[in-house]
XYZ file of C-alpha atoms in Angstrom:
358
model
C -112.148 -34.891 73.013
C -115.868 -34.693 73.861
C -115.728 -30.880 73.680
C -114.148 -31.080 70.230
C -116.798 -33.530 69.049
C -119.578 -31.268 70.332
C -118.113 -28.356 68.363
C -118.009 -30.536 65.229
C -121.641 -31.561 65.821
C -122.700 -27.910 66.143
C -120.798 -26.978 62.994
C -122.397 -29.856 61.094
C -125.870 -28.574 62.032
C -124.863 -25.040 61.086
C -123.713 -26.211 57.651
C -126.986 -28.091 57.097
C -128.891 -24.842 57.682
C -126.543 -22.833 55.458
C -126.960 -25.327 52.602
C -130.671 -24.515 52.505
C -130.010 -20.741 52.473
C -130.996 -19.295 49.023
C -127.931 -17.013 48.998
C -125.600 -19.973 49.510
C -127.415 -22.100 46.925
C -126.811 -19.356 44.333
C -123.093 -19.128 45.205
C -121.552 -22.204 43.564
C -118.126 -21.710 45.164
C -119.562 -21.337 48.671
C -121.968 -24.232 48.111
C -119.091 -26.483 47.009
C -116.929 -25.511 49.998
C -119.737 -26.131 52.502
C -120.719 -29.452 50.895
C -117.098 -30.593 51.082
C -116.881 -29.567 54.753
C -120.169 -31.326 55.479
C -118.874 -34.588 53.977
C -115.654 -34.323 55.992
C -117.623 -33.994 59.258
C -120.490 -36.389 58.572
C -118.981 -39.747 59.516
C -117.445 -38.439 62.763
C -120.637 -36.623 63.791
C -122.862 -39.655 63.072
C -120.589 -41.879 65.167
C -120.546 -39.320 67.989
C -124.350 -39.125 67.983
C -124.580 -42.912 68.061
C -122.165 -42.982 70.997
C -124.174 -40.352 72.919
C -127.428 -42.267 72.326
C -125.861 -45.519 73.546
C -124.407 -43.864 76.643
C -127.806 -42.382 77.470
C -129.264 -45.901 77.413
C -126.724 -47.352 79.865
C -128.368 -46.247 83.175
C -131.730 -47.762 82.191
C -130.085 -50.994 81.051
C -128.140 -51.277 84.321
C -131.352 -50.802 86.272
C -133.222 -53.375 84.142
C -130.339 -55.820 84.628
C -131.216 -55.936 88.329
C -134.905 -56.567 87.670
C -136.664 -59.420 89.482
C -137.969 -60.496 86.063
C -135.258 -62.971 85.013
C -136.073 -62.776 81.311
C -135.961 -58.966 81.341
C -132.737 -58.989 83.387
C -131.085 -61.413 80.960
C -132.133 -59.342 77.930
C -130.895 -56.145 79.612
C -127.536 -57.810 80.369
C -127.107 -58.773 76.683
C -128.051 -55.268 75.480
C -125.745 -53.692 78.072
C -122.779 -55.756 76.864
C -123.570 -54.968 73.222
C -123.882 -51.238 73.972
C -120.629 -51.184 75.970
C -118.730 -53.032 73.231
C -120.145 -50.754 70.546
C -119.154 -47.623 72.516
C -115.564 -48.918 72.742
C -115.586 -49.648 69.013
C -116.917 -46.169 68.211
C -114.261 -44.528 70.384
C -111.512 -46.298 68.402
C -113.098 -45.316 65.079
C -113.380 -41.689 66.191
C -109.722 -41.639 67.276
C -108.722 -42.564 63.726
C -111.124 -40.053 62.170
C -109.642 -37.300 64.351
C -106.080 -37.998 63.222
C -104.491 -35.019 61.405
C -105.593 -35.072 57.787
C -103.210 -34.743 54.869
C -104.405 -31.504 53.202
C -103.880 -33.115 49.802
C -105.963 -36.256 50.466
C -109.025 -35.052 48.538
C -107.024 -33.935 45.494
C -106.766 -35.495 42.064
C -103.298 -36.760 41.178
C -100.836 -36.796 38.328
C -98.875 -40.037 38.089
C -95.637 -40.612 36.216
C -94.362 -44.131 35.521
C -90.922 -44.750 34.006
C -89.156 -47.912 32.937
C -85.920 -47.976 34.989
C -83.411 -50.833 35.387
C -83.972 -53.772 33.052
C -84.291 -52.326 29.549
C -87.279 -53.551 27.542
C -88.618 -55.635 30.418
C -88.689 -52.537 32.675
C -90.718 -50.694 30.026
C -93.101 -53.631 29.645
C -93.558 -53.664 33.424
C -94.241 -49.900 33.358
C -97.109 -50.736 30.981
C -98.352 -53.420 33.393
C -98.341 -50.892 36.243
C -100.280 -48.395 34.124
C -102.929 -51.054 33.394
C -103.031 -51.961 37.110
C -103.697 -48.341 38.096
C -106.206 -47.942 35.248
C -108.222 -50.947 36.437
C -107.972 -49.783 40.058
C -109.244 -46.351 39.034
C -112.111 -47.934 37.105
C -113.145 -49.955 40.169
C -113.246 -46.700 42.191
C -115.203 -44.763 39.590
C -112.221 -42.492 38.890
C -111.323 -41.120 35.438
C -107.898 -41.388 33.811
C -106.509 -38.889 31.281
C -103.149 -39.607 29.617
C -101.058 -36.430 29.479
C -97.944 -37.743 27.777
C -96.641 -41.169 26.773
C -93.534 -42.633 25.167
C -94.423 -46.184 24.037
C -91.631 -48.741 23.960
C -90.921 -50.799 20.817
C -91.212 -54.079 22.722
C -94.374 -53.000 24.529
C -95.213 -50.907 27.561
C -93.780 -47.435 28.054
C -90.405 -45.919 28.686
C -92.455 -43.135 30.287
C -96.137 -42.317 30.749
C -97.827 -39.479 32.625
C -101.525 -39.437 33.414
C -104.051 -37.646 35.577
C -106.510 -39.477 37.846
C -109.698 -37.543 38.643
C -112.129 -38.625 41.343
C -113.009 -38.506 45.005
C -110.156 -38.765 47.544
C -107.721 -40.067 44.913
C -104.518 -38.891 46.587
C -105.534 -40.451 49.915
C -105.125 -43.895 48.308
C -102.487 -43.428 45.617
C -100.036 -41.344 47.680
C -98.465 -44.584 48.952
C -97.439 -45.645 45.419
C -94.434 -43.348 44.888
C -91.153 -45.226 44.695
C -89.411 -48.055 42.845
C -91.525 -51.110 41.969
C -89.529 -54.288 41.309
C -90.680 -57.199 39.182
C -89.254 -60.735 39.184
C -90.375 -62.943 36.291
C -89.353 -64.716 33.102
C -89.549 -62.141 30.288
C -91.268 -63.100 27.045
C -87.954 -62.423 25.286
C -86.026 -64.873 27.513
C -85.364 -68.050 25.539
C -83.904 -70.096 28.401
C -86.595 -69.428 30.984
C -84.426 -67.503 33.410
C -86.035 -65.164 35.933
C -85.056 -61.527 35.483
C -85.370 -58.651 37.962
C -86.384 -55.249 36.603
C -87.695 -52.032 38.077
C -90.055 -49.250 37.115
C -90.478 -46.045 39.102
C -93.734 -44.388 40.078
C -94.205 -40.771 41.115
C -97.611 -39.650 42.464
C -98.176 -35.896 42.733
C -101.238 -34.109 44.151
C -102.730 -31.896 41.457
C -102.105 -28.222 42.213
C -105.072 -25.863 42.339
C -105.050 -22.095 41.885
C -105.236 -21.751 45.672
C -102.166 -23.964 46.199
C -99.894 -22.480 43.597
C -100.144 -19.583 41.170
C -97.979 -19.779 38.062
C -96.672 -16.459 36.693
C -97.002 -16.745 32.925
C -94.204 -14.153 32.527
C -91.859 -16.869 33.804
C -93.041 -19.410 31.219
C -91.593 -20.169 27.776
C -93.754 -22.165 25.370
C -92.178 -24.131 22.487
C -94.051 -26.147 19.890
C -92.878 -29.132 17.860
C -94.249 -31.926 15.703
C -95.887 -34.740 17.618
C -94.643 -38.300 17.225
C -96.214 -41.725 17.547
C -99.878 -42.675 16.969
C -102.234 -39.888 16.018
C -103.216 -40.092 12.371
C -102.526 -37.499 9.717
C -101.511 -34.796 12.199
C -98.385 -36.663 13.312
C -95.139 -35.018 12.160
C -97.084 -32.529 10.006
C -98.469 -30.003 12.498
C -96.812 -28.315 15.463
C -99.377 -29.575 17.959
C -96.938 -30.871 20.602
C -96.036 -28.369 23.309
C -93.129 -27.958 25.723
C -93.458 -25.445 28.556
C -90.449 -24.321 30.590
C -90.359 -22.468 33.899
C -87.459 -20.114 33.161
C -86.353 -19.322 36.771
C -85.937 -23.017 37.705
C -85.381 -24.609 34.288
C -88.133 -27.146 35.024
C -89.989 -28.218 31.864
C -92.652 -30.647 30.696
C -93.982 -31.664 27.291
C -97.345 -32.894 26.090
C -98.376 -34.289 22.706
C -101.274 -36.631 23.394
C -104.009 -34.216 22.257
C -104.647 -33.244 18.644
C -104.704 -29.500 19.236
C -101.861 -27.280 20.387
C -104.256 -25.485 22.744
C -105.194 -28.724 24.578
C -101.567 -29.830 24.819
C -100.530 -26.433 26.210
C -103.268 -26.550 28.869
C -102.259 -30.105 29.890
C -98.561 -29.198 29.969
C -99.192 -26.124 32.149
C -101.298 -28.255 34.483
C -98.474 -30.796 34.762
C -95.807 -28.120 35.276
C -97.833 -26.448 38.015
C -98.327 -29.821 39.731
C -94.592 -30.629 39.513
C -93.688 -27.310 41.095
C -96.292 -27.730 43.833
C -95.040 -31.274 44.464
C -91.520 -29.898 44.913
C -92.822 -27.433 47.518
C -94.649 -30.262 49.338
C -91.554 -32.471 49.330
C -89.321 -29.686 50.643
C -91.787 -29.125 53.474
C -91.830 -32.865 54.244
C -88.022 -32.937 54.345
C -88.048 -30.085 56.884
C -90.477 -32.105 59.001
C -88.569 -35.326 58.387
C -87.567 -35.885 61.999
C -91.211 -35.853 63.054
C -92.303 -38.157 60.252
C -89.618 -40.872 60.412
C -92.011 -43.465 61.793
C -94.790 -42.722 59.318
C -95.376 -44.149 55.854
C -94.817 -41.202 53.578
C -94.270 -40.857 49.884
C -91.209 -42.772 48.792
C -88.359 -41.283 46.805
C -88.192 -42.530 43.256
C -85.116 -44.579 44.141
C -86.663 -46.171 47.240
C -87.699 -49.782 46.606
C -91.195 -50.044 48.021
C -92.680 -53.199 46.504
C -91.740 -56.436 44.750
C -93.980 -58.364 42.335
C -92.775 -61.980 42.159
C -94.596 -63.748 39.318
C -93.288 -67.329 39.775
C -94.667 -67.391 43.349
C -97.705 -65.154 42.637
C -96.423 -62.966 45.485
C -96.512 -59.229 46.214
C -94.412 -57.804 49.064
C -94.572 -54.241 50.331
C -91.205 -53.691 51.987
C -92.199 -50.610 54.025
C -94.539 -52.546 56.286
C -93.292 -56.105 55.722
C -96.604 -57.151 54.185
C -96.763 -60.117 51.789
C -99.741 -61.538 49.938
C -99.825 -64.437 47.466
C -102.382 -62.801 45.194
C -100.228 -61.029 42.638
C -102.658 -61.957 39.867
C -105.461 -60.092 41.654
C -103.315 -57.071 42.562
C -101.941 -56.613 39.034
C -105.536 -56.920 37.765
C -106.456 -53.779 39.692
C -107.453 -55.126 43.108
C -104.877 -52.849 44.659
C -106.884 -52.283 47.843
C -105.508 -55.651 49.006
C -102.233 -53.778 49.591
C -103.327 -50.149 49.997
C -105.739 -50.923 52.856
C -102.848 -52.541 54.755
C -100.733 -49.426 54.189
C -103.518 -47.109 55.368
C -104.132 -49.225 58.486
C -100.441 -49.315 59.360
C -100.048 -45.590 58.714
C -102.995 -44.829 61.019
C -101.605 -47.143 63.691
C -98.213 -45.425 63.599
C -99.828 -41.989 63.761
C -101.880 -43.031 66.787
C -98.704 -44.026 68.623
C -96.583 -41.097 67.415
C -96.329 -37.598 68.792
C -98.514 -36.149 66.056
C -101.596 -38.320 66.551
C -104.676 -36.478 67.746
C -104.405 -32.796 68.520
C -107.222 -31.885 70.938
């Protein structure tokens, strides 16, 4: 492991020099790639350097501990214990940082939420989930762009698709795919009975040109009148767009923008992401035996979490985690749950066969 860390340290220094090279500064693509690589190495390299500095201090501290000067010996003993404890802590942190990275972790995502079982209440809950993710994104400094939405008459959405742009978005939101169950008294319930409804969430890493190239000869584009809010253009101009991938029959529609051009671009982006997501899922299924113990992306039908309003309780069923702070979670403080998922996922990877490859 030390040899690997030394190589990372050398590469980090090499990147620092390259970033000051005039040729690199003028090449935006190269500059972006190197800056991204630098950020990915920085935390590990800084910890490694701290560890090396502490280990270099140990011989002197051990010698001072045996000094005839009692005060100096006592101080050296305290510093030696602190240094030893910190080295152990750093080693554990580095182990986690060296775990295999999900190649999609730094990507933006496209999220789809659908009302499922429970009729109007499921759609209302889908709206609550969208607000929860919107507030979570805001707290992270991420941007949300709605790609398509089908509002429900009673509130919420029967379906909504949106993009989340920001730093390391997928690394946090990838755990959200699956069925989310809500238990509460609906506003429409006259007798105060608790109902159980579900909404499904699908989180897809946004596909880039490098990941997946879409052949426009395989694409059919249809236009139609948009519906819902939108002013004078609604039902009068063919601004809504549906794009279909002819070989697979996969299609998506977008009508949230005023212009046909913007809707087409958003729809193509969503279609490309859906097709890339299918490739990723097929690959994960092939590796399923190796990943059984890990917390992956849930199928849409897999119940991953329950939101119990009467008891202010949220339970994530994959890791058996329960917290009585539903009000905070639904208000966007989703890290209360996501951090537990990340910690558990890292723990399982450390004790699985695919932990750290040296």
